[in-house]
PDB file of C-alpha atoms and ligand atoms in Angstrom:
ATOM      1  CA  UNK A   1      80.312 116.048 109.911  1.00 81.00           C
ATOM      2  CA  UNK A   2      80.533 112.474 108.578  1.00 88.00           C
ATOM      3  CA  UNK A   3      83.312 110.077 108.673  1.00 93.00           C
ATOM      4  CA  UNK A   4      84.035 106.714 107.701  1.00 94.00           C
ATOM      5  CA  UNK A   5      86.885 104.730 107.784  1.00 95.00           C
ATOM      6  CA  UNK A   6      87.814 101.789 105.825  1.00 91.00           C
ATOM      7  CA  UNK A   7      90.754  99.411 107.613  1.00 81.00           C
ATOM      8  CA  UNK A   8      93.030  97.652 105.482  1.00 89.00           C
ATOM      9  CA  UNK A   9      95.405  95.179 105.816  1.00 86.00           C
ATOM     10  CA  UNK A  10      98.166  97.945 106.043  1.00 88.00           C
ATOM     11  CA  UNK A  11      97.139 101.822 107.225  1.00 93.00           C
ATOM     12  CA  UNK A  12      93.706 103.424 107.421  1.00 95.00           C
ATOM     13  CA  UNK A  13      91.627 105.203 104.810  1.00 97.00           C
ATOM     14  CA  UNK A  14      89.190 107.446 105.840  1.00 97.00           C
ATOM     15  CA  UNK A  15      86.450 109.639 103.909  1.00 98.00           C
ATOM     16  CA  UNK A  16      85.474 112.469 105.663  1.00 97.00           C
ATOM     17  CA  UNK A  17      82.994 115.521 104.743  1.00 98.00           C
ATOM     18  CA  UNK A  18      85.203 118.700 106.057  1.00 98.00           C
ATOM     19  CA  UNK A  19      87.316 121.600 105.642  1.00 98.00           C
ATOM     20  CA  UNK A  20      90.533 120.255 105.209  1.00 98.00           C
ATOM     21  CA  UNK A  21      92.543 123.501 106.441  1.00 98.00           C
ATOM     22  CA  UNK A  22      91.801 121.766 109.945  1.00 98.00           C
ATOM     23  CA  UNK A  23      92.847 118.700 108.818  1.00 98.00           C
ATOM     24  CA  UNK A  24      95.726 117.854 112.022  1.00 98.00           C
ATOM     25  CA  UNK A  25      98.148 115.667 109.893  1.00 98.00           C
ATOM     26  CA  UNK A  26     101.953 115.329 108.735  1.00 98.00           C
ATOM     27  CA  UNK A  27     100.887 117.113 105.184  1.00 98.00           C
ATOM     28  CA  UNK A  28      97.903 118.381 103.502  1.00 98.00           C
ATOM     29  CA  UNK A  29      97.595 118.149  99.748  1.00 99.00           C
ATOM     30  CA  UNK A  30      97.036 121.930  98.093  1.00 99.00           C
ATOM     31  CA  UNK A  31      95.191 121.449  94.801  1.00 98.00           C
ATOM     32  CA  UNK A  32      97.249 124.441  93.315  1.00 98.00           C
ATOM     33  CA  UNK A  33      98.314 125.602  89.939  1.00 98.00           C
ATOM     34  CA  UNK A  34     101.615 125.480  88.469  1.00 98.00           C
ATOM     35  CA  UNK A  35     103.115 128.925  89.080  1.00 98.00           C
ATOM     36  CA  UNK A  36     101.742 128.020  92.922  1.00 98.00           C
ATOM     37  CA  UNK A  37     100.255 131.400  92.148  1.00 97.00           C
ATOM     38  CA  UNK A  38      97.556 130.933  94.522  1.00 97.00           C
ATOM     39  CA  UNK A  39      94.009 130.858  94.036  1.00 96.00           C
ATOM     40  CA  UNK A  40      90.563 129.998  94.871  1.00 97.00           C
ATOM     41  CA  UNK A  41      88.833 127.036  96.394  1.00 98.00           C
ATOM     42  CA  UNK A  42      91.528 124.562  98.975  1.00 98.00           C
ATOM     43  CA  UNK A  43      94.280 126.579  97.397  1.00 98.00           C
ATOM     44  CA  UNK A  44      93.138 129.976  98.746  1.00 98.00           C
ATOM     45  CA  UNK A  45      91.500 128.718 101.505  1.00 98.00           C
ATOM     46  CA  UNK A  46      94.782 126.772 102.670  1.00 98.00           C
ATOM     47  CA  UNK A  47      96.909 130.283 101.814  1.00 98.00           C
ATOM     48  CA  UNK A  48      94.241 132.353 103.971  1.00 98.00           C
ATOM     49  CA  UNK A  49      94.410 129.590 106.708  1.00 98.00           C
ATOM     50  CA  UNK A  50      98.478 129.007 106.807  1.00 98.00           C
ATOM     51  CA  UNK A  51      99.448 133.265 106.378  1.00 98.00           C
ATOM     52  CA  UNK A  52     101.193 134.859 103.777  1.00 98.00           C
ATOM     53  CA  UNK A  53     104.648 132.442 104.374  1.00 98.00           C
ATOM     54  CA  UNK A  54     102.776 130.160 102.312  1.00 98.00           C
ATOM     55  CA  UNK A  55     102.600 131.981  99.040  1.00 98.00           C
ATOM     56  CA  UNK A  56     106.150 133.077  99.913  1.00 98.00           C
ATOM     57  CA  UNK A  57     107.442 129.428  99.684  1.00 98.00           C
ATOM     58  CA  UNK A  58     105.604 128.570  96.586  1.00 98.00           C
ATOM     59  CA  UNK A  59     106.787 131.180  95.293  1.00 97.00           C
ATOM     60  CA  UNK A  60     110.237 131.131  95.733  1.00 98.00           C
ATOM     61  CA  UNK A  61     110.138 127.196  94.811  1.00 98.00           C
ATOM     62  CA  UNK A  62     108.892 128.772  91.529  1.00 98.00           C
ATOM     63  CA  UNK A  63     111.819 131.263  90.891  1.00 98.00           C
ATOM     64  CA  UNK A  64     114.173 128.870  91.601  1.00 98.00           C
ATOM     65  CA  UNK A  65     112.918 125.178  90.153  1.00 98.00           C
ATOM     66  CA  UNK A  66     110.302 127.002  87.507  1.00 98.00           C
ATOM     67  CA  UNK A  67     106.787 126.373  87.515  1.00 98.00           C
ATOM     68  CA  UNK A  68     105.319 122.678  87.888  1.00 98.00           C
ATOM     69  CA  UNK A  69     104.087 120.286  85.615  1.00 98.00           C
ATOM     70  CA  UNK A  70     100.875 118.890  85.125  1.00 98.00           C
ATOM     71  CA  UNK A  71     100.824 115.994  88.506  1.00 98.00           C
ATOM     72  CA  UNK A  72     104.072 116.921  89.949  1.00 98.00           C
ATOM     73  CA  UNK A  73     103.958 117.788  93.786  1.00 98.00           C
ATOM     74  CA  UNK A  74     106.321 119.761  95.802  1.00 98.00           C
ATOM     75  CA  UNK A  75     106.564 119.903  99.438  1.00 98.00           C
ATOM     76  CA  UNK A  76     106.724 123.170 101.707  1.00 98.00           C
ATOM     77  CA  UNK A  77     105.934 123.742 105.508  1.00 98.00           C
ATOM     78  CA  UNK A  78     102.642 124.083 106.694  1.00 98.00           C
ATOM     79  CA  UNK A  79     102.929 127.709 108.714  1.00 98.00           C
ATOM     80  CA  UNK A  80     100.148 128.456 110.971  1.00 98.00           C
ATOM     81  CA  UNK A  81      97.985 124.847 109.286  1.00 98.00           C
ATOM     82  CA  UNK A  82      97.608 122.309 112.181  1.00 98.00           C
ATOM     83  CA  UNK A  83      99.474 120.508 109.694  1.00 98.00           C
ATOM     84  CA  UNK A  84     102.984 120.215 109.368  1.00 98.00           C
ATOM     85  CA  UNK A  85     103.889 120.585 105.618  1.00 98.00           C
ATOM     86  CA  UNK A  86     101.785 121.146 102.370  1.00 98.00           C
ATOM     87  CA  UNK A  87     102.331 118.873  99.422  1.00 99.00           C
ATOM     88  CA  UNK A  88     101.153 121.208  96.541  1.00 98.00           C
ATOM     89  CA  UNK A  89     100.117 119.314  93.291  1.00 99.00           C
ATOM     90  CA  UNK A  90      98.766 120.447  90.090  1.00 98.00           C
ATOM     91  CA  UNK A  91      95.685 118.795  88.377  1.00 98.00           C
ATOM     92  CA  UNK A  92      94.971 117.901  85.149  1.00 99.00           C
ATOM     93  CA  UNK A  93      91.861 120.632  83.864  1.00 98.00           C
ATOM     94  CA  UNK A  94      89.244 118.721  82.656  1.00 98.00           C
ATOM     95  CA  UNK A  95      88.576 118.957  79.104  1.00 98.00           C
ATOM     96  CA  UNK A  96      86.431 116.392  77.804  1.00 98.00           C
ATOM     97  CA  UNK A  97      88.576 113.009  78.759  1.00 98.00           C
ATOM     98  CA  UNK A  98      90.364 112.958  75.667  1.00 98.00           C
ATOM     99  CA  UNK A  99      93.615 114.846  76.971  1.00 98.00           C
ATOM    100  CA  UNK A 100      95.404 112.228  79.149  1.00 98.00           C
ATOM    101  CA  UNK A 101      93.361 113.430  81.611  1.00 98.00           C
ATOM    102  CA  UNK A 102      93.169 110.258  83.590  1.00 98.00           C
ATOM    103  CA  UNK A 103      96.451 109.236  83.718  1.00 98.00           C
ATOM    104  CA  UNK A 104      97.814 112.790  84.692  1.00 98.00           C
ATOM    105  CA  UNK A 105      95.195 112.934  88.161  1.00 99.00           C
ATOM    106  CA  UNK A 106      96.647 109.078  89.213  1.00 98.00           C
ATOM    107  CA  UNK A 107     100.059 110.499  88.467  1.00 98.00           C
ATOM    108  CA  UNK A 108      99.039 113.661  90.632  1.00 99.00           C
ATOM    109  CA  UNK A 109      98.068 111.222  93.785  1.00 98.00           C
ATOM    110  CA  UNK A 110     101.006 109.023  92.968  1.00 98.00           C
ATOM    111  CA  UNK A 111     103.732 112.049  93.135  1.00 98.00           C
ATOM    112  CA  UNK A 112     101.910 113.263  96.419  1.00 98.00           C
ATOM    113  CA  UNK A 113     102.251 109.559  98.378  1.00 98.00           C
ATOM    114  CA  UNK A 114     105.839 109.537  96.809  1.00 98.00           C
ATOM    115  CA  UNK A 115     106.888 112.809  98.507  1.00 98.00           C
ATOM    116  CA  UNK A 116     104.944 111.733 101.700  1.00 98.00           C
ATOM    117  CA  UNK A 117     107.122 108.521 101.524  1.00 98.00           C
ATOM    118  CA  UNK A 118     110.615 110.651 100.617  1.00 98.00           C
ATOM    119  CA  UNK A 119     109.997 113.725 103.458  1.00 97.00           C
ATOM    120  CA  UNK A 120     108.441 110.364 106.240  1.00 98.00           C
ATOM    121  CA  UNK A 121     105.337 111.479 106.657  1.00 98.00           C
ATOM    122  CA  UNK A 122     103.286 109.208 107.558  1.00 97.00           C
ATOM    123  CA  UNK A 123      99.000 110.645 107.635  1.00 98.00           C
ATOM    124  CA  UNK A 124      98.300 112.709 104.773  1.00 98.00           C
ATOM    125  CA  UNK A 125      94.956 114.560 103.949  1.00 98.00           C
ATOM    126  CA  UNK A 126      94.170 115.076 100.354  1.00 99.00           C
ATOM    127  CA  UNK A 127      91.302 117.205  98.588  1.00 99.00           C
ATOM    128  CA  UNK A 128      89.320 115.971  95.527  1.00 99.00           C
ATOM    129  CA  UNK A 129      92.254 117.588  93.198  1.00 99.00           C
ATOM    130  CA  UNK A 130      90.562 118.998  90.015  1.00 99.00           C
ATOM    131  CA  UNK A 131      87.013 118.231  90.884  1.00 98.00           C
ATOM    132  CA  UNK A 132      86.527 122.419  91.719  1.00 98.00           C
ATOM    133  CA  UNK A 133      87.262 124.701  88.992  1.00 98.00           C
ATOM    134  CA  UNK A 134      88.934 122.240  86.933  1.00 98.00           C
ATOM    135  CA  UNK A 135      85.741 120.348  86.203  1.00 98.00           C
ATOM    136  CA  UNK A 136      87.080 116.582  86.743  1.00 98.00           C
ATOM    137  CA  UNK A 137      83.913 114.333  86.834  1.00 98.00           C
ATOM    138  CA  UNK A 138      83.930 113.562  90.704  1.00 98.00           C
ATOM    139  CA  UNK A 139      82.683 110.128  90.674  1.00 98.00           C
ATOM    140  CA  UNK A 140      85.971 109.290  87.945  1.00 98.00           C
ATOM    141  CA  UNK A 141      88.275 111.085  90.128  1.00 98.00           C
ATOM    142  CA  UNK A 142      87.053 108.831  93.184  1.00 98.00           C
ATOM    143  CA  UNK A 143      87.554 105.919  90.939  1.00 98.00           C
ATOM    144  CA  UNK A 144      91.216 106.924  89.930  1.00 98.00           C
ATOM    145  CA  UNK A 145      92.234 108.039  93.538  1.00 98.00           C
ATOM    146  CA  UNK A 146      90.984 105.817  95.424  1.00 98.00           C
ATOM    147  CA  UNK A 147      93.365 102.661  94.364  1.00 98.00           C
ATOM    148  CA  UNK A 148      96.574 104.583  93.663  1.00 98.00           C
ATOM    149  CA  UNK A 149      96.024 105.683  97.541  1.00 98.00           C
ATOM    150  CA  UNK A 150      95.144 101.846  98.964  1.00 97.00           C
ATOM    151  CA  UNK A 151      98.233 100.663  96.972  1.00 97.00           C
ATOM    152  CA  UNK A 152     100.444 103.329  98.653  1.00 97.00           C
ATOM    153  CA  UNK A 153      99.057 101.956 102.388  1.00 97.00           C
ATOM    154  CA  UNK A 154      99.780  98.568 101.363  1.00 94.00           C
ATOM    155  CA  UNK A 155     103.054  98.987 100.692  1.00 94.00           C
ATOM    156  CA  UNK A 156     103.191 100.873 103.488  1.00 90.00           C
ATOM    157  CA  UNK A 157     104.256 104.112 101.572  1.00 89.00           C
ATOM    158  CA  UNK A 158     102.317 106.212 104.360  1.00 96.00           C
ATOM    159  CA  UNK A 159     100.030 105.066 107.400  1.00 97.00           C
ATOM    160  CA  UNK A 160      97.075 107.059 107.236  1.00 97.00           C
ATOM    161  CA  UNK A 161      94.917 108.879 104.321  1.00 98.00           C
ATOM    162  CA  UNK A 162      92.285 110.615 104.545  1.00 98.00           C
ATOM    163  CA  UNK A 163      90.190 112.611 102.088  1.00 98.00           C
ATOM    164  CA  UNK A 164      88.268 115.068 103.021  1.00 98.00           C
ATOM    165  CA  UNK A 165      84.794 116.002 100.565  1.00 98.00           C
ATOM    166  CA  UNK A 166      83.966 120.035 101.040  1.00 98.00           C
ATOM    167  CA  UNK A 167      79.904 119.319 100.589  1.00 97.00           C
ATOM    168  CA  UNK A 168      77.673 116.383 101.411  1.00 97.00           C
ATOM    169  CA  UNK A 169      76.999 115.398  97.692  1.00 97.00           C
ATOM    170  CA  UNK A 170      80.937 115.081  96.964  1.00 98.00           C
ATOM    171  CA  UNK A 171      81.077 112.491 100.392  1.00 98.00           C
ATOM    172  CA  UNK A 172      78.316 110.418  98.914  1.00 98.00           C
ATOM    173  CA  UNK A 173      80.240 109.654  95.722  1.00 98.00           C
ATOM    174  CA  UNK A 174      83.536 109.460  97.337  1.00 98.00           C
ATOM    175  CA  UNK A 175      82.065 106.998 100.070  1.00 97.00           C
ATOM    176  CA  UNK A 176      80.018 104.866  97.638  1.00 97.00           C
ATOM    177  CA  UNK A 177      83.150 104.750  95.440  1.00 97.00           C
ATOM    178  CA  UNK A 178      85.511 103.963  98.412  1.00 97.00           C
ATOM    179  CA  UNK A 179      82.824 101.088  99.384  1.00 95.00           C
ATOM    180  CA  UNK A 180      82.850  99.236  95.564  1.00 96.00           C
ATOM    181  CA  UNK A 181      86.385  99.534  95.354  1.00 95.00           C
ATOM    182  CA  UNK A 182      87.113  98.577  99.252  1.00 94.00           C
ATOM    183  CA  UNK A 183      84.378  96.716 100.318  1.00 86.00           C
ATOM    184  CA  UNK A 184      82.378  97.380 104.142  1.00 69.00           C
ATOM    185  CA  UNK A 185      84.416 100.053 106.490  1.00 69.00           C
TER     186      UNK A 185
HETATM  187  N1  LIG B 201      88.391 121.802 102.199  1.00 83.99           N
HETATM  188  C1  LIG B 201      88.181 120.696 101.446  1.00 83.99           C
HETATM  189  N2  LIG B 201      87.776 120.740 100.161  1.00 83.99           N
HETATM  190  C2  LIG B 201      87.567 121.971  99.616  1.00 83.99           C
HETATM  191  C3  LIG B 201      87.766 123.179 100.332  1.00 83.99           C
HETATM  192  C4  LIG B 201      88.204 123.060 101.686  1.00 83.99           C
HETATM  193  N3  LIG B 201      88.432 124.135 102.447  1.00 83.99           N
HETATM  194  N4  LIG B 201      87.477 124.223  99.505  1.00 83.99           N
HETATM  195  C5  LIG B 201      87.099 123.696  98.320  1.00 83.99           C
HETATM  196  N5  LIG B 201      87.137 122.339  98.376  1.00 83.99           N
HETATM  197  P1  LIG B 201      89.481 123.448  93.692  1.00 83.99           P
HETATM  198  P2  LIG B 201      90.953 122.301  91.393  1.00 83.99           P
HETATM  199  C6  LIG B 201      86.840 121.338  97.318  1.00 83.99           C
HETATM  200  O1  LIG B 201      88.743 124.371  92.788  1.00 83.99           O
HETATM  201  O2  LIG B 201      89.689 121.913  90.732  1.00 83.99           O
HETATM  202  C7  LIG B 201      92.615 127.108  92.530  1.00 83.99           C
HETATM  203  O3  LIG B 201      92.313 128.420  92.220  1.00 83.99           O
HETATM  204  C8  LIG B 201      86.045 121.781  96.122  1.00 83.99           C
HETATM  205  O4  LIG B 201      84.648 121.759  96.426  1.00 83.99           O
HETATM  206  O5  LIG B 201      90.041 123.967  94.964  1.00 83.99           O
HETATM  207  O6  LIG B 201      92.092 121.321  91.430  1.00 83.99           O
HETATM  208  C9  LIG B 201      94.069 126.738  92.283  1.00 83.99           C
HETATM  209  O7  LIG B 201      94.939 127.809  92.492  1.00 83.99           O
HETATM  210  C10 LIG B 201      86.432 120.729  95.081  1.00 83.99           C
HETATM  211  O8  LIG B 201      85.656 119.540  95.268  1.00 83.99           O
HETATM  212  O9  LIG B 201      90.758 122.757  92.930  1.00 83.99           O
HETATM  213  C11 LIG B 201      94.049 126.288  90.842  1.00 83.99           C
HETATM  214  O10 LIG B 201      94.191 127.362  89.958  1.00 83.99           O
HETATM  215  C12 LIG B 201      87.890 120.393  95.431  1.00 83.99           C
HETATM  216  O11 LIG B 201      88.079 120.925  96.743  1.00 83.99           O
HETATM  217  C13 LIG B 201      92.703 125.655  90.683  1.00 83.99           C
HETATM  218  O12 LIG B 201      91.869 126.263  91.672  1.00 83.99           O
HETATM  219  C14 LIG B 201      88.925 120.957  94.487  1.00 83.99           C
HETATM  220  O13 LIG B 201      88.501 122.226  94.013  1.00 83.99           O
HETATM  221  C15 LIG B 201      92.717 124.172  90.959  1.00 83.99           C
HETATM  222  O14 LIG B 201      91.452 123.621  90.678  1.00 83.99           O
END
């Protein structure tokens, strides 16, 4: 499976094609929905991966907080994952660009690095959130992502991010994106 990583002045940044469920970090991002209802795609492959405590814990953050909002992230533990915790965020659906679409995907990024930064966790592994089911143009969603995430290494928010890309078309826009925004790994 490729891998690339791009070395900054602060932390690492890595793009990697993968299945993020085996991703061995201090969180993994779940691309979820706002009832953390579970799903399809990283969401139920993350719930079939960590067991049913998963669902539980989303859950009960639901009765008790109400469901999220569009970008907000919560934080629960990561069961049977390799990784410790789960930060579960909700994209923005994709409907056309006009929406406040852009702003609410860099808000979901932001809100995952910030609870990374408040719970200490310092290597996170994020998905492409919304690029799946909710339709976000991939190659915008690189372009958003990308700097909110090299902002958060260089002020040493977290250490380490990596994304991981589910097919080999998704890594070749995520990589070329990483490398005009980044310059040469
Ligand atoms: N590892 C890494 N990436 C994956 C994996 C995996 N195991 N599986 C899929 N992807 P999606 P969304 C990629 O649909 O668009 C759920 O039902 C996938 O190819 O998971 O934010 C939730 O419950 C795509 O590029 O998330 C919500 O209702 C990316 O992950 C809704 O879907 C995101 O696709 C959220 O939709």
């Amino acid at each position: 499976m490729p891998a690339v990583c791009f070395a900054l002045s602060h932390g690492r940044l890595e793009i990697r094609q993968g299945d993020i469920t085996a991703a061995e970090v201090g969180a993994v991002v779940n691309a979820a929905n706002s009832r953390l209802a579970g799903g399809g795609g990283v969401d139920g492959a993350l719930q079939r991966a960590a067991g049913p405590q998963l669902l539980q814990a989303g859950q009960e953050y639901v009765r008790e907080h109400g469901a999220l909002s569009v970008g907000d992230a919560v934080v629960t533990p990561g069961f049977a994952l390799p990784a410790s915790q789960v930060i579960h965020t909700v994209g923005p659906i994709w409907r056309g660009g006009g929406h406040n679409e852009e702003a609410l995907l860099e808000r979901a990024y932001a809100n995952c690095l910030q609870v990374a930064k408040d719970q200490g966790i310092q290597s996170i592994a994020f998905p492409a959130i919304s690029c799946g089911v909710y339709g976000f143009p991939e190659k915008r969603a690189a372009a958003i992502a990308i700097p909110v995430i090299v902002a958060a290494l260089e002020r040493d928010a977290v250490s380490s991010v990596a994304l991981y890309l589910y097919s080999n078309p998704s890594y070749a826009v995520w990589y070329n994106e990483a490398q005009r925004l980044i310059g040469a790994e």
